[in-house]
């Protein structure tokens, strides 16, 4: 059975304290791995798509990487505005189905 | 402005009273999908549609129906809602080379 697991469930950081979020997956035929950011009361907002092992994407203080079994979202020198829930999603097999992890809630304090 | 619009945003209803949550997108996307979000469970896919008149089940389709008669609209129908369908619902459409999903603002449904 396909599974997407995110860790940790919650992360509290001081401003400037870099850290990494993990998304591990067990699926057959990965087509793409996606990262989203979700603010309270809002719909998820797209961050990155990764398609193959070794691929990396960057945007401001965020960098996403992909291996054959997991993806990492690195947050470098975070600011309070980076506080959000970060969601990982995997598309495998069918182009229509998308499976999300439960998310990591990140709080960055000044 | 490119957007996905859901209505209603908030709804309290009673068991068994049929309801429809509408979803409309203005980006001419072929793919649309519905998700429910529950604490600790994340987003779970209910149904998706690859194009007009083409729909398929996601991971949690029981108790829901969908239709896709026009490209821009993808309503979610609860024929006989039950309390376990109390949840936050998101509609999304997909487009562009990145395969990114564009989400609506969500519809919070409470079934008493």
mmCIF file of C-alpha atoms in Angstrom, chain A residues 35 38 44 85 87 100:
data_model
loop_
_atom_site.group_PDB
_atom_site.id
_atom_site.type_symbol
_atom_site.label_atom_id
_atom_site.label_comp_id
_atom_site.label_asym_id
_atom_site.label_seq_id
_atom_site.Cartn_x
_atom_site.Cartn_y
_atom_site.Cartn_z
ATOM 1 C CA UNK A 35 5.635 20.411 -1.492
ATOM 2 C CA UNK A 38 -0.659 25.903 4.192
ATOM 3 C CA UNK A 44 -2.472 24.884 0.406
ATOM 4 C CA UNK A 85 2.115 23.776 7.913
ATOM 5 C CA UNK A 87 2.602 19.392 3.211
ATOM 6 C CA UNK A 100 -0.668 13.743 0.894
#
